[in-house]
PDB file of C-alpha atoms in Angstrom:
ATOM      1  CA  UNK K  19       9.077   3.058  -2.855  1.00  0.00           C
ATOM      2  CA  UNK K  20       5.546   1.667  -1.557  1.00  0.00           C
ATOM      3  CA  UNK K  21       4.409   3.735  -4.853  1.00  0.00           C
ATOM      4  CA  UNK K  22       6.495   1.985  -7.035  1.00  0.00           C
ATOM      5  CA  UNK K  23       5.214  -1.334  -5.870  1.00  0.00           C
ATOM      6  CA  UNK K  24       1.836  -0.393  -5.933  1.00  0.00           C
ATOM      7  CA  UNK K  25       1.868   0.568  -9.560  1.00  0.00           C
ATOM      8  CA  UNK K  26       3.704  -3.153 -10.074  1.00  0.00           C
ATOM      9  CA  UNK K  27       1.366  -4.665  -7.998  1.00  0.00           C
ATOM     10  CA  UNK K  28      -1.284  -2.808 -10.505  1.00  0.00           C
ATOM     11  CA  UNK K  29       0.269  -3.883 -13.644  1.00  0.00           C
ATOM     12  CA  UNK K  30       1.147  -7.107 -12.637  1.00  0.00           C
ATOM     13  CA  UNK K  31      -2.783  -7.741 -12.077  1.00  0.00           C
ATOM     14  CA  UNK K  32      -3.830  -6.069 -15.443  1.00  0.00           C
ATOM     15  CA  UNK K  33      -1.621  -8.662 -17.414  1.00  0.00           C
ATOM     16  CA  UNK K  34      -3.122 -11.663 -14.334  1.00  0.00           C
ATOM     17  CA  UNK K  35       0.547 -12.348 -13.148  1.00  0.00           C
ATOM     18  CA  UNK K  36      -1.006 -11.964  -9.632  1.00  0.00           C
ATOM     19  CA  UNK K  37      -4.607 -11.075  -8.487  1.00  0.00           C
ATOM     20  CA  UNK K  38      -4.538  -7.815  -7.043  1.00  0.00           C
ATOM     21  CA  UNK K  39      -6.840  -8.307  -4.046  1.00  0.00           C
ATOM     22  CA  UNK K  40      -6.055 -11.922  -2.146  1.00  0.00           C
ATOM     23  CA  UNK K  41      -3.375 -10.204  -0.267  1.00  0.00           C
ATOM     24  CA  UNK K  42      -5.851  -7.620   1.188  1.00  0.00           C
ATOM     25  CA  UNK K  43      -8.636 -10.171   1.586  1.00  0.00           C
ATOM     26  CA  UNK K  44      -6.492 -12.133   3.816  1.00  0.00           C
ATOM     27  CA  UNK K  45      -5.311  -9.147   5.756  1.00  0.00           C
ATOM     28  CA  UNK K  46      -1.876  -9.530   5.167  1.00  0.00           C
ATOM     29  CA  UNK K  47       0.074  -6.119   6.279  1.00  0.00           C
ATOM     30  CA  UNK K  48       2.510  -5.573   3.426  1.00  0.00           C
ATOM     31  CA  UNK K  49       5.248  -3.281   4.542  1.00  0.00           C
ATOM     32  CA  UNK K  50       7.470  -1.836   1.467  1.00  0.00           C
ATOM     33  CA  UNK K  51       9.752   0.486   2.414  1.00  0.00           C
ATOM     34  CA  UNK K  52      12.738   2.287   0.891  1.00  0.00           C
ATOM     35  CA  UNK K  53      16.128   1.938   2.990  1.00  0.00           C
ATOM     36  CA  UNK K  54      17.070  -0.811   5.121  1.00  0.00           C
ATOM     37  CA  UNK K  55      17.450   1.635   7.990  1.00  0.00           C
ATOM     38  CA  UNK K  56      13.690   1.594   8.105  1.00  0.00           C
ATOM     39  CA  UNK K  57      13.923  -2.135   8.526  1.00  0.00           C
ATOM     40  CA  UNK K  58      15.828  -1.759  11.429  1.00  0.00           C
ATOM     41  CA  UNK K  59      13.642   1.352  13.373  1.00  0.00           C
ATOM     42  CA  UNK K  60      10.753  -1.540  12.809  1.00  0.00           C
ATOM     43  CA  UNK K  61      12.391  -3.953  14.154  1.00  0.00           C
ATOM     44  CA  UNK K  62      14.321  -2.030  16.859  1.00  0.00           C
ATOM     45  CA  UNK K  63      10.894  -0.886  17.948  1.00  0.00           C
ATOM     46  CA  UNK K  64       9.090  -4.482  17.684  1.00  0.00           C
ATOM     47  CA  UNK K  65       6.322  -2.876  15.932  1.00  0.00           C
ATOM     48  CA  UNK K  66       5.744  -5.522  13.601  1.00  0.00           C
ATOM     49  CA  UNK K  67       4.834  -7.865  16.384  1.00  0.00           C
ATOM     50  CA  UNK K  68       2.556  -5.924  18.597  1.00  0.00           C
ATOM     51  CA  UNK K  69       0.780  -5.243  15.174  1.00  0.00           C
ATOM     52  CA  UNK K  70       0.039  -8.959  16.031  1.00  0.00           C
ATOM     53  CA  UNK K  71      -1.744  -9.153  12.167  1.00  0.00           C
ATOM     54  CA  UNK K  72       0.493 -11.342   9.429  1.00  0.00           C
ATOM     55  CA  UNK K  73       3.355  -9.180   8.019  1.00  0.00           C
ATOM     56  CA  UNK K  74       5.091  -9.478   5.293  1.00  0.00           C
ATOM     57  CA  UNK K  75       7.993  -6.668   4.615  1.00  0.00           C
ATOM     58  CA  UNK K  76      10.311  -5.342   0.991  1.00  0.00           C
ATOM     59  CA  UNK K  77      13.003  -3.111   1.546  1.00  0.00           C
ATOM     60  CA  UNK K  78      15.960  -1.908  -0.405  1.00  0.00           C
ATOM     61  CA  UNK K  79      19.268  -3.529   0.498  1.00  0.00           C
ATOM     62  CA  UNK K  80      21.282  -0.621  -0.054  1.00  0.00           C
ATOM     63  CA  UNK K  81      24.053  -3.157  -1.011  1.00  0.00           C
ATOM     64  CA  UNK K  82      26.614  -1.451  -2.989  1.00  0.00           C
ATOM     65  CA  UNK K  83      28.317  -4.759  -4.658  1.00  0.00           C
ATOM     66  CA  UNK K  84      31.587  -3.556  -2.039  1.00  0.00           C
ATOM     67  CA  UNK K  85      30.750  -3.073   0.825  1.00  0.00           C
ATOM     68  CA  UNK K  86      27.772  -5.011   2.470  1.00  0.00           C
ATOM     69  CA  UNK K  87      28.060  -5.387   5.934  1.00  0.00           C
ATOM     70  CA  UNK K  88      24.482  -3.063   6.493  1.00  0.00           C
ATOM     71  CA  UNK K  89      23.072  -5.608   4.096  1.00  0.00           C
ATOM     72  CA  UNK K  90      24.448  -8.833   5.584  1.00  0.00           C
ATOM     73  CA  UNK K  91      23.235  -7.201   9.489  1.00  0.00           C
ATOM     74  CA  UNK K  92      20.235  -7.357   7.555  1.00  0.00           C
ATOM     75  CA  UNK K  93      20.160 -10.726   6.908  1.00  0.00           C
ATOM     76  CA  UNK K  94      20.569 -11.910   9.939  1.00  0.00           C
ATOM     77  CA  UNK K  95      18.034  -9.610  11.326  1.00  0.00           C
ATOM     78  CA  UNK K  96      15.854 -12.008   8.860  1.00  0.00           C
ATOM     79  CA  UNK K  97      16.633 -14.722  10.470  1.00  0.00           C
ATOM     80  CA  UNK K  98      15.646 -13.827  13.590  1.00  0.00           C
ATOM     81  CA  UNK K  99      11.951 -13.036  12.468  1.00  0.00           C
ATOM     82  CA  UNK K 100      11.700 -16.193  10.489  1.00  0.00           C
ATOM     83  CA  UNK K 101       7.943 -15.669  11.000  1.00  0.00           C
ATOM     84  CA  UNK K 102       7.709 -12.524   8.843  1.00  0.00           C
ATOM     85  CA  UNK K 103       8.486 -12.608   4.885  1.00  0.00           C
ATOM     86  CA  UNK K 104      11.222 -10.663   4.811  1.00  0.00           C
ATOM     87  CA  UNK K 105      12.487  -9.571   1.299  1.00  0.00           C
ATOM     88  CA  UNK K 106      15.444  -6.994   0.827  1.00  0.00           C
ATOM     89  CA  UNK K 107      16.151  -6.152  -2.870  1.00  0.00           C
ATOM     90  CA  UNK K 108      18.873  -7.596  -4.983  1.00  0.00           C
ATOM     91  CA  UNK K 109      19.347  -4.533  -6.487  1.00  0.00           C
ATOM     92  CA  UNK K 110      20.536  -1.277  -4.313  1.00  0.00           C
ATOM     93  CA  UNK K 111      17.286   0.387  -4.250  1.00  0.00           C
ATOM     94  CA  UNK K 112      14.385   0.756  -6.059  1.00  0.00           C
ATOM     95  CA  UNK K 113      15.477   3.535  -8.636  1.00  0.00           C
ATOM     96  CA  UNK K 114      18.225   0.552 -10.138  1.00  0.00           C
ATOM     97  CA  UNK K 115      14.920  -1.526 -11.183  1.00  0.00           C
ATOM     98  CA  UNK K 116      14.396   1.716 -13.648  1.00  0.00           C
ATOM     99  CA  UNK K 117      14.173   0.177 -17.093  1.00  0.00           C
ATOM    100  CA  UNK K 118      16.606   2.215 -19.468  1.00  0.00           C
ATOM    101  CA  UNK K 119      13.026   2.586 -22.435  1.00  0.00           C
ATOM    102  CA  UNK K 120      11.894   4.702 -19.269  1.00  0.00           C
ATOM    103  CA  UNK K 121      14.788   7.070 -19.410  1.00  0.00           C
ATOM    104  CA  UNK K 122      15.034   7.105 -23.473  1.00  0.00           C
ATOM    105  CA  UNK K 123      11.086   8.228 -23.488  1.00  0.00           C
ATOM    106  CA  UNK K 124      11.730  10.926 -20.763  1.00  0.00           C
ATOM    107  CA  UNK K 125      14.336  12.692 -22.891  1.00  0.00           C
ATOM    108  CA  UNK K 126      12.865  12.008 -26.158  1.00  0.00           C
ATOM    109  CA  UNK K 127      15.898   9.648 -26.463  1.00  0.00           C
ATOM    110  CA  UNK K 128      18.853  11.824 -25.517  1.00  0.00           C
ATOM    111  CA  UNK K 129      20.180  10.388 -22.413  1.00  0.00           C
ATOM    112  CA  UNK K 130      21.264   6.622 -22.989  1.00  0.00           C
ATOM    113  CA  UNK K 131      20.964   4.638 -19.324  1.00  0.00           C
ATOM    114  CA  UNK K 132      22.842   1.533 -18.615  1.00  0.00           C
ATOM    115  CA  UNK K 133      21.008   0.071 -15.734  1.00  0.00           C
ATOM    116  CA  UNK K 134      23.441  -0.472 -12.664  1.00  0.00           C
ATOM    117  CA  UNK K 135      22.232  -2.950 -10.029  1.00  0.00           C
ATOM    118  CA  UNK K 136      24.762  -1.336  -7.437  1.00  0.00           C
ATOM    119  CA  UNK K 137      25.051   2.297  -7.958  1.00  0.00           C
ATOM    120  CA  UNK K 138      23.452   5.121  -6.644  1.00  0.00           C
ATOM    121  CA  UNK K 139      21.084   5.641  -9.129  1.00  0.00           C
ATOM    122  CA  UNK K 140      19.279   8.366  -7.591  1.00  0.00           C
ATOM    123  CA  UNK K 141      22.336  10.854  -7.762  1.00  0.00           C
ATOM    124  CA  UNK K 142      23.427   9.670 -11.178  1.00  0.00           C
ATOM    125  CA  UNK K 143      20.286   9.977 -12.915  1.00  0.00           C
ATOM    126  CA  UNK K 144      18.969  13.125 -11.047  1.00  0.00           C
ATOM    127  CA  UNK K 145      21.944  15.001 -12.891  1.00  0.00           C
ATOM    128  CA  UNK K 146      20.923  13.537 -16.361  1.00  0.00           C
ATOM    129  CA  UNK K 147      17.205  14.109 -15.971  1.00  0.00           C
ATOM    130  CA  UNK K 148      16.376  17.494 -14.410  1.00  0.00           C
ATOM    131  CA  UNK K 149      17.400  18.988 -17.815  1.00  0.00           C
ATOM    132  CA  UNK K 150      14.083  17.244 -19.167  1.00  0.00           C
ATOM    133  CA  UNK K 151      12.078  17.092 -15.910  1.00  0.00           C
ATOM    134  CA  UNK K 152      11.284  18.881 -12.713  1.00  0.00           C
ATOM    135  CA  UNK K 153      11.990  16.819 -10.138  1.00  0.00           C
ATOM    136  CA  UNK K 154      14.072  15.601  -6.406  1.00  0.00           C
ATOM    137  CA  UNK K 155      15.902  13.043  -6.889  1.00  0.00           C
ATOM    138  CA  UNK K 156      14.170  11.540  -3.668  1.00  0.00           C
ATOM    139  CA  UNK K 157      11.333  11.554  -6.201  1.00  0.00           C
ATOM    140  CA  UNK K 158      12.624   9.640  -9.212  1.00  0.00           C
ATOM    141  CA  UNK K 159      10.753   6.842  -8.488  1.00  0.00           C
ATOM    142  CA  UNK K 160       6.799   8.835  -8.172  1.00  0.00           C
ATOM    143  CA  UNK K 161       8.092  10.730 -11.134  1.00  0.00           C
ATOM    144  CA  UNK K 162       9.153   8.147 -13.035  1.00  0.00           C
ATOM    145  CA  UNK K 163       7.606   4.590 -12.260  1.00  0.00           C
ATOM    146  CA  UNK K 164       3.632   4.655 -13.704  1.00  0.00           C
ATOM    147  CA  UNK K 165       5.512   4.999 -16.949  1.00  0.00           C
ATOM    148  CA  UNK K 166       7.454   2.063 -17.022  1.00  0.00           C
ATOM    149  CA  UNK K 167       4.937  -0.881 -18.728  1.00  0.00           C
ATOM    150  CA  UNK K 168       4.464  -4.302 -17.405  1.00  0.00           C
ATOM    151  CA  UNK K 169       7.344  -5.905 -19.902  1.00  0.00           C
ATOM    152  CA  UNK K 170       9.692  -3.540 -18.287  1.00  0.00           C
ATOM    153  CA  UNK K 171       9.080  -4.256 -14.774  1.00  0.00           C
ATOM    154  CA  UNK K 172       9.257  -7.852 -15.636  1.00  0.00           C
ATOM    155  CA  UNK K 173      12.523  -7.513 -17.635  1.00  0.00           C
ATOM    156  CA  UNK K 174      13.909  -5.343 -14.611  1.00  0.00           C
ATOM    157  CA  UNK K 175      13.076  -7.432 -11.729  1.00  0.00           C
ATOM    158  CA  UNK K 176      14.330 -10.605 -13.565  1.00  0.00           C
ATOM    159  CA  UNK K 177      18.220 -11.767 -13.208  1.00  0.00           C
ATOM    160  CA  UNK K 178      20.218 -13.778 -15.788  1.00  0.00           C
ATOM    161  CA  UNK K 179      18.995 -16.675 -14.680  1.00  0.00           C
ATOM    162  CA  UNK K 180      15.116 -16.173 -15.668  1.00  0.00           C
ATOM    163  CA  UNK K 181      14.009 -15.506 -11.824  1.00  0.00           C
ATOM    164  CA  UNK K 182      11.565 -12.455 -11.388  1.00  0.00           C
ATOM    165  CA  UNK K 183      12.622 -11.040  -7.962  1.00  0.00           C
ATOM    166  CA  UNK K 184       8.657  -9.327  -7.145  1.00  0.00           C
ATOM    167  CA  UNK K 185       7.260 -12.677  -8.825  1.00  0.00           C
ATOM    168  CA  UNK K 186       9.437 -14.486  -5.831  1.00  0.00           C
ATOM    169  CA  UNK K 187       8.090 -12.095  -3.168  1.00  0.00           C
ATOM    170  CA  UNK K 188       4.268 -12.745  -4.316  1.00  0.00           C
ATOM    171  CA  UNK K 189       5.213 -16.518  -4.310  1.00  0.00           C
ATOM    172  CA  UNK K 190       7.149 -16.252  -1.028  1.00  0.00           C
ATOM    173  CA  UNK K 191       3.871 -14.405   0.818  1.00  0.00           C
ATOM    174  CA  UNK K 192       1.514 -17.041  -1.057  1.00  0.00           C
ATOM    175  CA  UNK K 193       3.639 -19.916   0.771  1.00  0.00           C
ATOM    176  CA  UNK K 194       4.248 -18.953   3.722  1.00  0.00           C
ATOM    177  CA  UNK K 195       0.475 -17.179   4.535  1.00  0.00           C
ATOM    178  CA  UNK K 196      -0.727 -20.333   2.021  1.00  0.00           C
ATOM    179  CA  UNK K 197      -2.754 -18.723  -0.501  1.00  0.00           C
ATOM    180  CA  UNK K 198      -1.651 -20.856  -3.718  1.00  0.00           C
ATOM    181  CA  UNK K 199      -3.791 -21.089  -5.917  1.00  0.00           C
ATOM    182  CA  UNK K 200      -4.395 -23.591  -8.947  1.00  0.00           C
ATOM    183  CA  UNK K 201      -1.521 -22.187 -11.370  1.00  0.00           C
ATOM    184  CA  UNK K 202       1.849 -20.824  -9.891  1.00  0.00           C
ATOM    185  CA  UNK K 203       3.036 -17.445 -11.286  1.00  0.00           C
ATOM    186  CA  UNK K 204       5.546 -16.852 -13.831  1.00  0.00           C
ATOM    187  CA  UNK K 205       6.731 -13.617 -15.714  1.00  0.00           C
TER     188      UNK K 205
END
C-alpha cells in the first residue's frame, strides 16, 4: 500500500494538487499501511508515541459494507489518539481504488471491471488478471498502480458527492500540523 500512495503522492505533485516535499520538510512521519490489523499492532505497542515525532497514519478499513465491527473498533481507537491524523479508507482496501481504464489496458480490453468499494478485490481480480500478467495477488497494487494516471486516481478516490478522499488526508495533515498554504487543494 505505502507504494501505491507514494506513486499518488508523485502524481498528485506533477499535476501541483499538493507539493511533494512540505510533508518531509516538516518531519511529519507518514505511516500508510495496508490492513487495519497493522493499526492496531501500532497502537497496541504505543509505538507511535515513543516515536515522539508528529504522526500522521492511512490504513485500509477492511470494511466489507456488512459487517464492520473491526472497522468501527477502529474508530474508536481514533478517538483515543485524537493527536495523530488518523485516516482509514472508505473503500475496503487499496486494490478497490483500482480505476477499471487500468484493468481494460492490462488485458488489451478483455476483462471489463466494475469497481466495488466493498469487495475483496484482491481475490476477484487476481483470477481475471493472471491470464494477462504474472503476478500475487498480494501484489496487485506494485503491479498495477504506476499505471493508473493522475485523472484516475482522482476519479477513484472521489465519492458521489465531489470529495477526493487522499485530497482530504493532505488537507487533514495540513490542518492539524498547520502547513496551509495560500490556495487550498482541490481535485
Amino acid at each position: 500500500m505505502l507504494y501505491s500512495y507514494n506513486i499518488s503522492f508523485q502524481k498528485f505533485a506533477e499535476n501541483s494538487l499538493i507539493q511533494r516535499d512540505y510533508i518531509k520538510a516538516r518531519d511529519i512521519q507518514l505511516l500508510i499501511s495496508g490492513g487495519s490489523d497493522n493499526l492496531k499492532h501500532w497502537v497496541n505497542y504505543k509505538l507511535i508515541e515513543t516515536l515522539q515525532k508528529p504522526w500522521a497514519v492511512f490504513f485500509d478499513s477492511d470494511n466489507d459494507g456488512q459487517n464492520c465491527d473491526k472497522y468501527q473498533k477502529n474508530i474508536e481507537t481514533q478517538k483515543r489518539y485524537s493527536h495523530v491524523v488518523f485516516h482509514l479508507t472508505k473503500k475496503r482496501e487499496c486494490e478497490n481504488y483500482l480505476h477499471k481504464n487500468v484493468i481494460s489496458r492490462i488485458t488489451n480490453g478483455e476483462v471489463v471491471f466494475s469497481p466495488n468499494d466493498y469487495a475483496d478485490q484482491k481475490v476477484l481480480l487476481h483470477t481475471e488478471l493472471i491470464k494477462y500478467i504474472a503476478v500475487k495477488k498480494t501484489n496487485l497494487i506494485e503491479k498495477l498502480w504506476h499505471t493508473t494516471t493522475c485523472e484516475e486516481i482522482i476519479e477513484s478516490c472521489t465519492d458521489v458527492d465531489g470529495n477526493n478522499e487522499f485530497l482530504e488526508f493532505i488537507n487533514r495533515i495540513e490542518t492539524h500540523f498547520s502547513l496551509h498554504e495560500d490556495s487550498k487543494k482541490t481535485a
